[in-house]
Tab-separated table of C-alpha atoms in Angstrom:
chain	number	residue	atom	x	y	z
S	1	LYS	CA	81.454	129.131	87.678
S	2	ALA	CA	83.535	128.571	84.470
S	3	GLY	CA	84.104	124.939	83.474
S	4	VAL	CA	87.318	123.330	82.269
S	5	THR	CA	88.828	125.214	79.290
S	6	GLN	CA	91.018	123.559	76.755
S	7	THR	CA	92.816	125.346	74.141
S	8	PRO	CA	92.971	125.208	71.114
S	9	ARG	CA	89.799	123.288	70.124
S	10	TYR	CA	91.247	122.024	66.879
S	11	LEU	CA	94.875	121.519	65.722
S	12	ILE	CA	96.498	120.147	62.502
S	13	LYS	CA	100.058	119.231	62.666
S	14	THR	CA	102.667	117.389	60.413
S	15	ARG	CA	104.453	114.207	61.405
S	16	GLY	CA	107.531	114.892	63.311
S	17	GLN	CA	106.452	118.195	64.740
S	18	GLN	CA	105.544	118.627	68.406
S	19	VAL	CA	102.536	120.189	69.931
S	20	THR	CA	101.528	121.679	73.264
S	21	LEU	CA	97.903	121.619	74.652
S	22	SER	CA	96.580	123.736	77.401
S	23	CYS	CA	94.019	123.031	80.164
S	24	SER	CA	92.579	125.462	82.691
S	25	PRO	CA	90.747	123.588	85.397
S	26	ILE	CA	87.570	124.746	87.254
S	27	SER	CA	88.560	127.424	89.738
S	28	GLY	CA	89.648	125.777	92.982
S	29	HIS	CA	90.309	122.364	91.501
S	30	ARG	CA	93.825	121.237	91.984
S	31	SER	CA	93.830	117.993	90.044
S	32	VAL	CA	94.132	117.779	86.254
S	33	SER	CA	94.111	114.628	84.308
S	34	TRP	CA	94.820	114.051	80.586
S	35	TYR	CA	93.187	111.470	78.450
S	36	GLN	CA	93.529	110.484	74.765
S	37	GLN	CA	90.304	109.218	73.099
S	38	THR	CA	90.139	107.386	69.733
S	39	PRO	CA	87.290	105.435	68.342
S	40	GLY	CA	88.995	102.091	68.642
S	41	GLN	CA	90.515	102.516	72.010
S	42	GLY	CA	88.234	104.646	73.886
S	43	LEU	CA	89.545	106.945	76.660
S	44	GLN	CA	92.980	106.135	77.641
S	45	PHE	CA	94.558	107.757	80.770
S	46	LEU	CA	97.706	109.710	80.021
S	47	PHE	CA	98.734	111.269	83.336
S	48	GLU	CA	97.456	113.242	86.299
S	49	TYR	CA	98.946	116.101	88.170
S	50	PHE	CA	97.985	117.508	91.568
S	51	SER	CA	99.681	120.486	92.980
S	52	GLU	CA	102.193	120.623	90.377
S	53	THR	CA	103.210	116.910	91.006
S	54	GLN	CA	102.557	114.044	88.728
S	55	ARG	CA	100.473	111.563	90.579
S	56	ASN	CA	99.649	108.941	88.211
S	57	LYS	CA	100.938	107.935	84.738
S	58	GLY	CA	99.373	105.822	82.000
S	59	ASN	CA	101.095	103.490	79.662
S	60	PHE	CA	102.197	106.070	76.992
S	61	PRO	CA	105.559	106.525	75.445
S	62	GLY	CA	107.895	109.406	76.721
S	63	ARG	CA	106.934	111.587	73.764
S	64	PHE	CA	104.014	112.410	75.864
S	65	SER	CA	104.661	114.767	78.792
S	66	GLY	CA	102.843	117.235	80.856
S	67	ARG	CA	103.280	119.621	83.635
S	68	GLN	CA	101.074	121.688	86.142
S	69	PHE	CA	101.644	125.342	87.106
S	70	SER	CA	101.144	126.881	90.515
S	71	ASN	CA	97.696	128.247	89.418
S	72	SER	CA	96.735	124.652	88.542
S	73	ARG	CA	96.804	125.172	84.805
S	74	SER	CA	98.248	122.304	82.992
S	75	GLU	CA	99.956	121.828	79.614
S	76	MET	CA	100.584	118.460	77.742
S	77	ASN	CA	103.209	118.230	75.210
S	78	VAL	CA	103.675	115.591	72.461
S	79	SER	CA	106.926	115.528	70.538
S	80	THR	CA	107.816	113.795	67.256
S	81	LEU	CA	104.186	113.398	66.358
S	82	GLU	CA	102.908	110.243	64.622
S	83	LEU	CA	99.883	109.672	62.581
S	84	GLY	CA	98.414	107.483	65.260
S	85	ASP	CA	98.531	110.511	67.633
S	86	SER	CA	95.434	111.843	65.935
S	87	ALA	CA	92.841	111.777	68.668
S	88	LEU	CA	90.695	113.936	70.697
S	89	TYR	CA	92.601	114.960	73.911
S	90	LEU	CA	90.604	115.545	76.942
S	91	CYS	CA	91.417	117.360	80.305
S	92	ALA	CA	89.545	116.627	83.429
S	93	SER	CA	89.734	118.406	86.664
S	94	ARG	CA	88.961	117.257	90.195
S	95	ARG	CA	88.576	119.382	93.224
S	96	GLY	CA	91.045	117.259	95.207
S	97	LEU	CA	91.579	113.701	95.671
S	98	ASP	CA	87.976	112.930	95.504
S	99	THR	CA	86.348	111.124	92.623
S	100	GLU	CA	84.214	113.295	90.422
S	101	ALA	CA	85.936	114.471	87.249
S	102	PHE	CA	84.801	117.359	85.064
S	103	PHE	CA	85.894	117.442	81.443
S	104	GLY	CA	86.700	120.211	79.010
S	105	GLN	CA	85.460	120.083	75.520
S	106	GLY	CA	88.758	118.563	74.296
S	107	THR	CA	91.400	119.374	71.640
S	108	ARG	CA	90.973	117.560	68.408
S	109	LEU	CA	94.440	116.779	67.112
S	110	THR	CA	95.022	115.670	63.470
S	111	VAL	CA	98.329	114.671	62.448
S	112	VAL	CA	99.012	114.596	58.765
U	1	THR	CA	94.666	96.858	86.211
U	2	GLN	CA	90.975	97.319	86.567
U	3	LEU	CA	89.033	96.644	83.503
U	4	LEU	CA	85.413	97.999	82.819
U	5	GLU	CA	83.507	96.147	80.277
U	6	GLN	CA	80.388	98.046	78.763
U	7	SER	CA	77.651	96.444	76.816
U	8	PRO	CA	76.259	96.691	74.393
U	9	GLN	CA	78.835	98.686	72.469
U	10	PHE	CA	76.260	100.054	70.033
U	11	LEU	CA	72.576	100.487	70.441
U	12	SER	CA	70.077	101.906	67.906
U	13	ILE	CA	66.611	102.206	68.962
U	14	GLN	CA	63.330	104.171	68.120
U	15	GLU	CA	62.082	107.049	70.172
U	16	GLY	CA	59.774	105.919	73.015
U	17	GLU	CA	61.689	102.487	73.638
U	18	ASN	CA	63.354	101.647	76.809
U	19	LEU	CA	66.788	100.321	77.092
U	20	THR	CA	69.547	99.341	79.593
U	21	VAL	CA	73.297	99.566	79.287
U	22	TYR	CA	75.622	97.607	81.466
U	23	CYS	CA	79.039	98.365	83.057
U	24	ASN	CA	80.943	95.091	84.555
U	25	SER	CA	84.015	94.567	86.262
U	26	SER	CA	85.777	91.803	88.262
U	27	SER	CA	87.057	94.506	90.501
U	28	VAL	CA	85.473	96.311	93.395
U	29	PHE	CA	85.156	100.131	93.125
U	30	SER	CA	84.940	102.698	95.713
U	31	SER	CA	82.294	104.465	93.359
U	32	LEU	CA	81.300	104.532	89.811
U	33	GLN	CA	80.437	107.420	87.621
U	34	TRP	CA	78.270	107.738	84.486
U	35	TYR	CA	78.971	110.195	81.658
U	36	ARG	CA	77.469	111.173	78.452
U	37	GLN	CA	79.381	112.444	75.568
U	38	GLU	CA	78.139	114.132	72.421
U	39	PRO	CA	80.318	114.117	69.251
U	40	GLY	CA	83.156	116.643	69.408
U	41	GLU	CA	82.551	117.366	73.033
U	42	GLY	CA	83.837	116.192	76.362
U	43	PRO	CA	82.098	113.717	78.579
U	44	VAL	CA	79.441	115.275	80.972
U	45	LEU	CA	79.039	113.756	84.490
U	46	LEU	CA	75.439	112.376	84.910
U	47	VAL	CA	75.735	110.549	88.156
U	48	THR	CA	77.999	109.090	90.944
U	49	VAL	CA	77.019	106.004	92.842
U	50	VAL	CA	78.850	104.943	95.915
U	51	THR	CA	76.969	102.588	98.019
U	52	GLY	CA	76.441	98.779	96.906
U	53	GLY	CA	72.799	98.396	95.853
U	54	GLU	CA	72.362	102.100	95.466
U	55	VAL	CA	69.694	103.394	92.990
U	56	LYS	CA	69.743	106.981	91.611
U	57	LYS	CA	67.051	108.525	89.224
U	58	LEU	CA	67.693	111.479	86.982
U	59	LYS	CA	64.299	112.199	85.184
U	60	ARG	CA	64.138	109.201	82.702
U	61	LEU	CA	67.453	107.793	83.605
U	62	THR	CA	67.756	105.227	86.392
U	63	PHE	CA	71.322	104.237	87.667
U	64	GLN	CA	71.958	101.244	89.800
U	65	PHE	CA	75.356	100.167	91.459
U	66	GLY	CA	75.655	96.504	92.063
U	67	ASP	CA	75.469	95.089	95.712
U	68	ALA	CA	79.106	94.006	95.369
U	69	ARG	CA	80.201	97.411	93.789
U	70	LYS	CA	81.531	95.590	90.667
U	71	ASP	CA	78.836	96.517	88.199
U	72	SER	CA	76.457	99.008	87.348
U	73	SER	CA	73.446	99.615	84.924
U	74	LEU	CA	71.913	102.566	83.402
U	75	HIS	CA	68.260	102.282	82.264
U	76	ILE	CA	66.557	104.884	80.103
U	77	THR	CA	62.761	104.911	79.876
U	78	ALA	CA	60.892	106.330	76.843
U	79	ALA	CA	64.095	107.298	75.165
U	80	GLN	CA	64.242	110.555	73.091
U	81	PRO	CA	66.606	111.671	70.263
U	82	GLY	CA	68.183	114.035	72.791
U	83	ASP	CA	69.468	110.827	74.658
U	84	THR	CA	71.700	110.141	71.714
U	85	GLY	CA	75.380	110.016	72.747
U	86	LEU	CA	78.170	107.986	74.169
U	87	TYR	CA	77.494	106.592	77.528
U	88	LEU	CA	80.712	106.036	79.581
U	89	CYS	CA	81.140	104.371	82.960
U	90	ALA	CA	84.032	105.089	85.144
U	91	GLY	CA	85.015	103.106	88.246
U	92	ALA	CA	87.122	104.785	91.095
U	93	VAL	CA	89.689	102.716	92.956
U	94	ARG	CA	91.237	104.284	96.060
U	95	GLY	CA	94.948	103.714	96.288
U	96	GLY	CA	96.466	105.545	99.352
U	97	SER	CA	95.482	109.034	99.376
U	98	ASN	CA	94.430	109.016	95.757
U	99	TYR	CA	91.625	107.883	93.478
U	100	LYS	CA	92.216	106.393	90.138
U	101	LEU	CA	89.531	106.411	87.522
U	102	THR	CA	89.196	103.531	84.940
U	103	PHE	CA	86.848	104.199	82.093
U	104	GLY	CA	84.908	101.716	79.884
U	105	LYS	CA	84.867	102.123	76.211
U	106	GLY	CA	81.396	103.321	76.172
U	107	THR	CA	77.991	102.463	74.698
U	108	LEU	CA	77.059	104.496	71.623
U	109	LEU	CA	73.286	105.042	71.784
U	110	THR	CA	71.437	106.336	68.841
U	111	VAL	CA	67.537	107.294	69.363
U	112	ASN	CA	65.850	107.632	66.218
U	113	PRO	CA	62.800	109.954	65.750
């Protein structure tokens, strides 16, 4: 059974640009959550999607957005990139509304 | 907002030593999960504890959920270099038909050979 797949693994962008990250959840999982991880702040919750609807949202500016498709794949978009957006972005899938989350390997975003 | 405090933040020990890391909150959780994350990788789920007072063992790792379901501990016996990593706890709170996970900042464990 394939795990959570995130693409790309590494990304370098320039300030002001935008970026789109992709996450394919475990087959049969309908919930996808996104997290930002930095050394100083730890894992911070961005948002969660379930059946194409945003269920929960963290305290991030509107530059961070996401969506989920009918096949449960999800994308996250960050516009007008800032240096502080450099982080490991993690996606986690859950089967439904139960609790166990399974993470992908993450996308390492560097903004220069 | 539920906050999870993990301690210690950093831990460096020699191979063969025992250690305990803690995860504490003032909130009650429906369940609590422990993850281990290696550099450049995503967190990997180790265990989920659900019942207050529950103890689960995974080889040399022992996980305990507090009686009041507000805290948890992870004890490692005879640590090995392969145990090195960031240990994260995550508490689940049920709100309606949904569960929300709150993560601690983690304990960075280094086991030296």
